[in-house]
C-alpha positions as a Python dict, from the first residue, in 0.01 Angstrom:
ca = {
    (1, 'X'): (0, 0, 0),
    (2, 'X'): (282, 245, 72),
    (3, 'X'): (457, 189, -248),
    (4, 'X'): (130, 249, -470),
    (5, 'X'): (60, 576, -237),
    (6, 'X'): (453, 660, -377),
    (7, 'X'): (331, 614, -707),
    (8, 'X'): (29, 825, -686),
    (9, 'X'): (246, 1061, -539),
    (10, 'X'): (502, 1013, -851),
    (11, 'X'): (227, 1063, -1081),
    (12, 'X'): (85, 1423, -894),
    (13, 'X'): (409, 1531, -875),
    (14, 'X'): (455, 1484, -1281),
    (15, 'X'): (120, 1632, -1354),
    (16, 'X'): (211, 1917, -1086),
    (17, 'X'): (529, 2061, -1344),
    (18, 'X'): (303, 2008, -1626),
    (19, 'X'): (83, 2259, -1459),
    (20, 'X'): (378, 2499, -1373),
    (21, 'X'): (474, 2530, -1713),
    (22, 'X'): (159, 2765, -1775),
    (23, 'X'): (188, 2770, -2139),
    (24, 'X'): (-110, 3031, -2217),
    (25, 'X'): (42, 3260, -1973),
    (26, 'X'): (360, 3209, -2174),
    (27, 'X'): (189, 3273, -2526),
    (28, 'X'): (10, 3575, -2377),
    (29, 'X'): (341, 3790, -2249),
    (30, 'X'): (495, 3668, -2547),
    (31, 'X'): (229, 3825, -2788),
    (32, 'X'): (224, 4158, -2558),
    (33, 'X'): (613, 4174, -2608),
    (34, 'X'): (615, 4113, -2994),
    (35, 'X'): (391, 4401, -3016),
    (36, 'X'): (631, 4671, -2781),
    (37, 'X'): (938, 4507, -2951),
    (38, 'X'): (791, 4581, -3304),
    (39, 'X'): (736, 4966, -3200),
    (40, 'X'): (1097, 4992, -3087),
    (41, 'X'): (1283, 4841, -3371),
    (42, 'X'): (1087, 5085, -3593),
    (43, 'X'): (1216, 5371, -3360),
    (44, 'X'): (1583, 5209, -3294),
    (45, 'X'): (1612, 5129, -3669),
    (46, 'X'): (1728, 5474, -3771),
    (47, 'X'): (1862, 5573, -3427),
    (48, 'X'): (2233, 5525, -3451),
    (49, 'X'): (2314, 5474, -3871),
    (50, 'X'): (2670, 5560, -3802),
    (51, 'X'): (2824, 5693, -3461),
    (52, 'X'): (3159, 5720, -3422),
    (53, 'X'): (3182, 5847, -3082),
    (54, 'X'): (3163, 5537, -2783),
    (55, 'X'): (3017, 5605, -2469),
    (56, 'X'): (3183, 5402, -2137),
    (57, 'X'): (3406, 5222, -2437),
    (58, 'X'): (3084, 5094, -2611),
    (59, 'X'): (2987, 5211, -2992),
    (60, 'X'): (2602, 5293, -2984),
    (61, 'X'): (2599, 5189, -3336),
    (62, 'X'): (2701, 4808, -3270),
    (63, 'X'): (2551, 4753, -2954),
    (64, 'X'): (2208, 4919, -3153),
    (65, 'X'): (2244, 4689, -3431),
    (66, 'X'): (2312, 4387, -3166),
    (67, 'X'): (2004, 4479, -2986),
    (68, 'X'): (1804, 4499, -3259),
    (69, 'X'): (1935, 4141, -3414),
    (70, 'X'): (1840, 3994, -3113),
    (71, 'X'): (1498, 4129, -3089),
    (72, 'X'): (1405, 4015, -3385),
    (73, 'X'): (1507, 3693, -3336),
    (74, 'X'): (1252, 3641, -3018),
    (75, 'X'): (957, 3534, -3220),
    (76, 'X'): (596, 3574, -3164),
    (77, 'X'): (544, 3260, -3021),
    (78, 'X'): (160, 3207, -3042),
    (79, 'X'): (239, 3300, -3420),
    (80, 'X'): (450, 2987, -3406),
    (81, 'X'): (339, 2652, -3538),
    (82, 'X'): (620, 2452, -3353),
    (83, 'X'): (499, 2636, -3071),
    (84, 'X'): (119, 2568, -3107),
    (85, 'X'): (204, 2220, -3137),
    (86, 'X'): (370, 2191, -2804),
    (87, 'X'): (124, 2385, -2639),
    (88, 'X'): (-150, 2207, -2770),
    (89, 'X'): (31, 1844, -2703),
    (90, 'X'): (132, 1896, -2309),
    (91, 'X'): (-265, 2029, -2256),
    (92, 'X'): (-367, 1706, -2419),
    (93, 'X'): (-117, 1541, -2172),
    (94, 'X'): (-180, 1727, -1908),
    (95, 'X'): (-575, 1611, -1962),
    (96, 'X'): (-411, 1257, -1962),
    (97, 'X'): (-230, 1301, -1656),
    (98, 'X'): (-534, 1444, -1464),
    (99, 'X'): (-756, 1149, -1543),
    (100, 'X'): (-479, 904, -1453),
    (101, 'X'): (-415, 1083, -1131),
    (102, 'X'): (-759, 1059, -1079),
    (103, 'X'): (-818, 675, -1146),
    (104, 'X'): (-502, 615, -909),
    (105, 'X'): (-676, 851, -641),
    (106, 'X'): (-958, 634, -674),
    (107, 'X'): (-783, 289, -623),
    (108, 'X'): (-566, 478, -368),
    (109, 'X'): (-820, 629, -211),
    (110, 'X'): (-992, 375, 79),
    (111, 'X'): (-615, 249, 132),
    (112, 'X'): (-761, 235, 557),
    (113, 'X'): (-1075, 50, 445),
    (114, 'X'): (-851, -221, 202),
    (115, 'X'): (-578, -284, 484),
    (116, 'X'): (-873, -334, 759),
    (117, 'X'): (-1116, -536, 555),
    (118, 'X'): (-819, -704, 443),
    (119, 'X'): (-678, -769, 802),
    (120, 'X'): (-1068, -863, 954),
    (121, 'X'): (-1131, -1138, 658),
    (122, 'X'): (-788, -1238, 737),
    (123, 'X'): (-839, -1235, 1124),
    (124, 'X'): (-1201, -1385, 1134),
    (125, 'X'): (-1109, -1669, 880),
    (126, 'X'): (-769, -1833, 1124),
    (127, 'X'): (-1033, -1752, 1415),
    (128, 'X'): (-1288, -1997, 1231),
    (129, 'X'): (-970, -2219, 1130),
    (130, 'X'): (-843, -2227, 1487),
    (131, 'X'): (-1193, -2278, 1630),
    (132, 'X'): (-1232, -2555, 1350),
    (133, 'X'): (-916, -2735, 1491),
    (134, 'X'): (-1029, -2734, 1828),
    (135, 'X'): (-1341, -2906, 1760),
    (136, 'X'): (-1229, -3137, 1553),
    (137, 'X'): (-930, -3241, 1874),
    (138, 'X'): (-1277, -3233, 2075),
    (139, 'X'): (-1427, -3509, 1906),
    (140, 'X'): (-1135, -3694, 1824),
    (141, 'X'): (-1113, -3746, 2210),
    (142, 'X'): (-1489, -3790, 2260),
    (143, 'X'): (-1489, -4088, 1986),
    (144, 'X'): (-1814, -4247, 1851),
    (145, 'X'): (-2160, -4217, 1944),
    (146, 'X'): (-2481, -4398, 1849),
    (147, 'X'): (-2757, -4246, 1696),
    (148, 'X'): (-2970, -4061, 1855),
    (149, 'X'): (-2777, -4040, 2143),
    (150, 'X'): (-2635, -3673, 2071),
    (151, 'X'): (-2810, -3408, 2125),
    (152, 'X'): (-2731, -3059, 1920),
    (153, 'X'): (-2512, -2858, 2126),
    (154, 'X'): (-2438, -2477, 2069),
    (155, 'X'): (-2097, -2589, 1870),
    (156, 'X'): (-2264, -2810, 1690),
    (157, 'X'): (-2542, -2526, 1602),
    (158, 'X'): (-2271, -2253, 1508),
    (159, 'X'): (-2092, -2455, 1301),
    (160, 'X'): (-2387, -2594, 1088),
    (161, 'X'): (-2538, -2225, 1022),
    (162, 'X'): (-2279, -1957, 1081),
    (163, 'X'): (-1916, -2144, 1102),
    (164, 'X'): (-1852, -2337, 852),
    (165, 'X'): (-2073, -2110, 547),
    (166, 'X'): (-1892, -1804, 695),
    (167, 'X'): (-1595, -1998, 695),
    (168, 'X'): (-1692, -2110, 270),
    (169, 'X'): (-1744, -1697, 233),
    (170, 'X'): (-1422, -1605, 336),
    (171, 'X'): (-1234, -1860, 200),
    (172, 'X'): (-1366, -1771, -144),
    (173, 'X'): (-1337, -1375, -88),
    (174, 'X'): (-964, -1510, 7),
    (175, 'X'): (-943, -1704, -355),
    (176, 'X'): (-1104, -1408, -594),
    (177, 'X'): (-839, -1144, -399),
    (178, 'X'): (-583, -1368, -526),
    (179, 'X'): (-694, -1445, -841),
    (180, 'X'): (-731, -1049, -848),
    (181, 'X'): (-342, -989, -715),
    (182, 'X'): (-214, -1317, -966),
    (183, 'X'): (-387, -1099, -1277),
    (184, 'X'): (-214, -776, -1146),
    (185, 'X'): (126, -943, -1116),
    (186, 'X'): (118, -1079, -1443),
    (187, 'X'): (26, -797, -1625),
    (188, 'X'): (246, -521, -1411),
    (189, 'X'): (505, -800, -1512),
    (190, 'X'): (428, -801, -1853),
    (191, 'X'): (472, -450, -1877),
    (192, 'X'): (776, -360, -1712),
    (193, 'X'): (935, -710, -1871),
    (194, 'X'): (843, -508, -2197),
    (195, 'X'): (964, -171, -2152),
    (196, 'X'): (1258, -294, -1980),
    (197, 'X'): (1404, -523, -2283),
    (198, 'X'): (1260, -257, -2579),
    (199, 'X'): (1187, 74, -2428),
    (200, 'X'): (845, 92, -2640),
    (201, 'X'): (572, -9, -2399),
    (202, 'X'): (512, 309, -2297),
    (203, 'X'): (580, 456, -2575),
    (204, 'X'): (315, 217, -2822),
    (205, 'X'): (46, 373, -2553),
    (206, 'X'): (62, 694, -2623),
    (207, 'X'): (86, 578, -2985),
    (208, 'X'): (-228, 384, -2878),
    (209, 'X'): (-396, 760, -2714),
    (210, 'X'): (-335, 939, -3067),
    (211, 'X'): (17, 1102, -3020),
    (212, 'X'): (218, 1081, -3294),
    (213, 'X'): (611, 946, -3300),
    (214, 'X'): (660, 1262, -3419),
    (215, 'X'): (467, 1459, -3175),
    (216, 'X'): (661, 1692, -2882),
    (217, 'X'): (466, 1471, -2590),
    (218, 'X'): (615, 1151, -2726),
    (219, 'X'): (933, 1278, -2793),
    (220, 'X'): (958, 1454, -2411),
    (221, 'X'): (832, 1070, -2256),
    (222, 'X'): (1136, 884, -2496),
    (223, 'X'): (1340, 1116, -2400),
    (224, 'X'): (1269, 1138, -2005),
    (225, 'X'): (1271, 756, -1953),
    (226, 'X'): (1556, 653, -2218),
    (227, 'X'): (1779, 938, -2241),
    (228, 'X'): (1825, 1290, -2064),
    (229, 'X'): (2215, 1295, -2069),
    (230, 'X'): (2252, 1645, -1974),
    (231, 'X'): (2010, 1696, -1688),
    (232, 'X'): (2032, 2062, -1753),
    (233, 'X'): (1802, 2071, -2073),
    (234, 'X'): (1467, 2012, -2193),
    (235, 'X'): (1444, 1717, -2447),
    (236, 'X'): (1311, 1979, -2645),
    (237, 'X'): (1579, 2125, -2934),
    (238, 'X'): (1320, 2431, -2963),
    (239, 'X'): (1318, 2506, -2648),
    (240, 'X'): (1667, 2497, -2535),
    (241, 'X'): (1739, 2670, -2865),
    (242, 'X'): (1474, 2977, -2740),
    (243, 'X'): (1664, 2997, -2412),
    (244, 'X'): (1977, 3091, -2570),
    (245, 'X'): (1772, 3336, -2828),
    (246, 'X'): (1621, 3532, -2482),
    (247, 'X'): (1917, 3546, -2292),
    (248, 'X'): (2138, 3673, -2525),
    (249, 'X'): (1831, 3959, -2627),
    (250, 'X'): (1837, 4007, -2227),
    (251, 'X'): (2227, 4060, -2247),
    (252, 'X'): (2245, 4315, -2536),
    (253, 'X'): (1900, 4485, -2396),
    (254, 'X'): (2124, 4535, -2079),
    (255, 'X'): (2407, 4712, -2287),
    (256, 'X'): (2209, 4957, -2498),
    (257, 'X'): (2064, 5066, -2155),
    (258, 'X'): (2422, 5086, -2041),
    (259, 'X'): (2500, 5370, -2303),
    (260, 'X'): (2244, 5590, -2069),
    (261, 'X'): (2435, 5539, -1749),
    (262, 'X'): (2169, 5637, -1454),
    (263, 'X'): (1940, 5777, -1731),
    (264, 'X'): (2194, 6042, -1857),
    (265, 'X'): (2135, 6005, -2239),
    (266, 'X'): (2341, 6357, -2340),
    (267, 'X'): (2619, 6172, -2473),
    (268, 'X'): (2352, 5970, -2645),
    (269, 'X'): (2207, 6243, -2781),
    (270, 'X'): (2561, 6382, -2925),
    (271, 'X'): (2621, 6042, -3057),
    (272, 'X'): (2269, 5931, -3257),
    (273, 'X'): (2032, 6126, -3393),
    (274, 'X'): (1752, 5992, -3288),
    (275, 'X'): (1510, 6126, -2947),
    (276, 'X'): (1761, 5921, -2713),
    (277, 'X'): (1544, 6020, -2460),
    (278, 'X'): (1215, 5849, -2570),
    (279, 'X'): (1385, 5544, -2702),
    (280, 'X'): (1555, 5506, -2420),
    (281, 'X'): (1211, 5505, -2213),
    (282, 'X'): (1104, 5247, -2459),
    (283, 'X'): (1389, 5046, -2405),
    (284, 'X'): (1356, 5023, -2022),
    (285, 'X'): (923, 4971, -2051),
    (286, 'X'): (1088, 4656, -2295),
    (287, 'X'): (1322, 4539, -2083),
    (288, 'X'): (1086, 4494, -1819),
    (289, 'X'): (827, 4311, -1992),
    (290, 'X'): (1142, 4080, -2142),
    (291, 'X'): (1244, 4016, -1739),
    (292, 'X'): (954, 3897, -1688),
    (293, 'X'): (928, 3741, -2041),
    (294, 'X'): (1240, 3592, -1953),
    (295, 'X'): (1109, 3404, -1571),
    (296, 'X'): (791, 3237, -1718),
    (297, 'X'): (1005, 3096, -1999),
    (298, 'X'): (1240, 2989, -1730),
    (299, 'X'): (1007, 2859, -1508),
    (300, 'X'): (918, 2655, -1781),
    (301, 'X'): (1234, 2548, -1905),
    (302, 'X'): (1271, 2440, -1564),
    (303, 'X'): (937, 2223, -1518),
    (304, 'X'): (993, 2045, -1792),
    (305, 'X'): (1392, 1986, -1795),
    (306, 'X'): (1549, 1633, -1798),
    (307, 'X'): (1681, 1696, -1400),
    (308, 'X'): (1319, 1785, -1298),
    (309, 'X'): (1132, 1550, -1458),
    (310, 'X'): (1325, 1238, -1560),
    (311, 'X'): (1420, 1171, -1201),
    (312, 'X'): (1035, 1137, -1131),
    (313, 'X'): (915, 927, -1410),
    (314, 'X'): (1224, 702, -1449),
    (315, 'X'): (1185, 619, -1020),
    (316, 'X'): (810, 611, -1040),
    (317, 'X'): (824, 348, -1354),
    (318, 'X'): (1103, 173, -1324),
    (319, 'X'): (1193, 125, -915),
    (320, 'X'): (840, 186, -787),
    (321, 'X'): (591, 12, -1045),
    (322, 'X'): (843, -245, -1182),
    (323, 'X'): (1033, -324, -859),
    (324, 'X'): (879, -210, -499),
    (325, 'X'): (519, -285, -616),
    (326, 'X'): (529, -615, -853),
    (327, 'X'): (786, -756, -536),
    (328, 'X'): (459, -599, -328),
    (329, 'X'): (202, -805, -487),
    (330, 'X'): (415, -1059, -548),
    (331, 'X'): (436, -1108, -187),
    (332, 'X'): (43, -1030, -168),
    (333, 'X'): (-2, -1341, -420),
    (334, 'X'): (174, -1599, -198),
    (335, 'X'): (27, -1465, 142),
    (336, 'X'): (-261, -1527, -17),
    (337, 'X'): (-213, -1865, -204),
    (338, 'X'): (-74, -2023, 174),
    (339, 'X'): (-447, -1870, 291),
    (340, 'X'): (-667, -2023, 24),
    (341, 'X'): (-459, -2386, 48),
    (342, 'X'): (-480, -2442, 370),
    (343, 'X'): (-835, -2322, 443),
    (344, 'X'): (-918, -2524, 168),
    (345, 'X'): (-799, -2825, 321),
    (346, 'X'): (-966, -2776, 614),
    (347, 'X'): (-1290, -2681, 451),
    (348, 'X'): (-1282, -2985, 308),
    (349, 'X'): (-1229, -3185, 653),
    (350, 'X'): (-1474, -3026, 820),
    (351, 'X'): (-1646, -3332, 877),
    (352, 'X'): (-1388, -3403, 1143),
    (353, 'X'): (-1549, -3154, 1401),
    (354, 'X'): (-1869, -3395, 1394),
    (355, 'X'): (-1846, -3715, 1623),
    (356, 'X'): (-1878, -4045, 1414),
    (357, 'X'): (-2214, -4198, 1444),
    (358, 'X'): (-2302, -4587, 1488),
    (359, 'X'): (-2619, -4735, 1457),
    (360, 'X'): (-2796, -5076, 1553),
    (361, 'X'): (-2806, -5327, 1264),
    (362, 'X'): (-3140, -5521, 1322),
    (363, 'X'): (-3039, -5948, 1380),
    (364, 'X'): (-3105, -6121, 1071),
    (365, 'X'): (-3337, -6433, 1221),
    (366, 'X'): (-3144, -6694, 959),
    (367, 'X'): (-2793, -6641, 1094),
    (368, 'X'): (-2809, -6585, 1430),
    (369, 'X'): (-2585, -6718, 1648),
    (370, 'X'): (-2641, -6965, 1956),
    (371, 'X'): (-2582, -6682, 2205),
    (372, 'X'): (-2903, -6445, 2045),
    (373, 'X'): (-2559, -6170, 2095),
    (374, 'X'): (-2692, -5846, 1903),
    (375, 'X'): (-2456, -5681, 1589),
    (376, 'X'): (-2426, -5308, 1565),
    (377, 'X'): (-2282, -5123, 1262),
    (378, 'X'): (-2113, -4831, 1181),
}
């Protein structure tokens, strides 16, 4: 029970970063920033044609042109069709992920009630087994008796109505569990045999739930159970590749604002010809919406890279489903085959708690014997 609690766990905690990755949060501050970034490589496009003069050993014209190579480079996103596919392939996974956190809720759920109707069944049948015993040493020691010479005692009573068809009930509750845990083993088995030796299992589900080999969500799952070399990453080439694309706009914002040291754009002014005072008011309004640009995209990059969730899916697959549980119900299995055998047995002896009965054989008149002795039979 604890190690299929870890697993539910395992399983919120994956759906947990796909939540964190907020995606139409993302697409949202990236279309507001496209549209500011637009305005000021119109205005920064003519600023600085040809400046000779540098300011704190930076040329404005370079570090302009820089700037404004790098802006353009940080796409609209939600004008993005690489983009609109991932977006719309981790919502269909995260729908996946909710309903299997859900079903494993479910099962997870009553874990209290399973463990104590599993330990009362379990208690009540080696009560009935024990009492069984007992009764059975009883009349071993009383020996025979004729008929009609017993009469029904209270044992006698609780066996015939309650005891022994209680004692049935259980015993069969006790063979369906098993049945139940056998099936479980053998397919949790079958599974993790699978994806241990190929690596597909998994893999030919999602194929199975419409996502393509192609697909970003089946490429992240390969890539977070059977690779993630460099923890550091996402498995995603687009995404690591638009990490390097903001930080490097974030670096050559942060030198065009250096040419107005504390806000003093005079030298500016001397150097472009531009209104260095509105475009650098621009460039600060743009630099804060690309800081903040800049920590959803890395809040992302960080939900969904190979040390955040590789670690969970590779322990919650490989040691918790294919090792701590299937050795779990393995365990479960045998428990319960030892149960089922040796009730069984006893079921089946349960004449033995009943005293043997004898009765009189009536004298047959053309063989008796010179002594008129009577015969009894068994």
């Amino acid at each position: 029970m604890r190690t299929f609690t870890s697993l539910v766990h395992s399983a919120e905690d994956v759906l947990y970063n796909i939540e964190k990755t907020e995606f139409d949060t993302l697409m949202t501050t990236a279309q507001e920033f496209s549209t500011n970034r637009d305005n000021l490589v119109t205005d920064l496009a003519g600023f600085c044609p040809a400046a000779a003069n540098n300011i704190n050993g930076l040329y404005p014209t370079d570090v302009t042109a820089d700037f404004i190579l790098n802006l353009n480079d940080v796409g609209d996103l939600s004008d993005d069709v690489t983009w609109s596919e991932i977006q719309n392939d981790f919502s269909d996974l995260e729908e996946l992920m909710k309903s299997l956190v859900s079903f494993l809720t479910i099962v997870n759920g009553p874990t209290r009630l399973w463990f104590i109707l599993s330990t009362s069944v379990t208690s009540v049948l080696a009560i009935l087994l024990i009492y069984m015993l007992v009764c059975a040493w009883k009349t071993g020691k009383e020996g025979y008796q004729f008929i009609g010479e017993g009469l029904p005692s209270c044992n006698s009573r609780f066996l015939h109505f309650l005891g022994t068809p209680l004692f049935a009930l259980l015993l069969a509750s006790i063979w369906f569990g098993t049945s139940f845990i056998f099936a479980s083993h053998a397919s949790n088995a079958d599974l993790c045999y699978d994806e241990i030796l190929t690596g597909e299992t998994v893999l030919r589900m999602l194929n199975e739930r419409g996502y393509a080999s192609t697909s970003e969500a089946y490429l992240f799952v390969d890539e977070y159970l059977h690779g993630c070399l460099d923890k550091n990453v996402t498995p995603s080439a687009v995404i690591n590749a638009f990490e390097t694309t903001i930080d490097d706009t974030y670096i050559s914002g942060s030198l065009f604002q250096d040419l107005a040291p504390n806000g003093d754009v005079s030298s500016l002014d001397v150097a472009c010809v531009g209104d260095a005072s509105a475009v650098m008011t621009k460039s600060d309004a743009l630099m804060v919406e690309l800081e903040t640009f800049k920590n959803y995209f890395e809040s992302l990059q960080k939900s969904l890279s190979c040390e955040t969730m590789a670690t969970i899916m590779q322990q919650a697959l490989y040691e918790k489903q294919c090792q701590s549980l299937s050795r779990g119900l393995l365990w479960l299995f045998i428990s319960g085959l030892v149960v089922s055998s040796f009730g069984t047995i006893m079921l089946s002896l349960r004449s033995a708690t009943q005293r043997p009965q004898i009765y009189i054989v009536a004298p047959n008149p053309a063989s008796r014997s010179s002594d008129d002795a009577s015969s009894y039979g068994l």
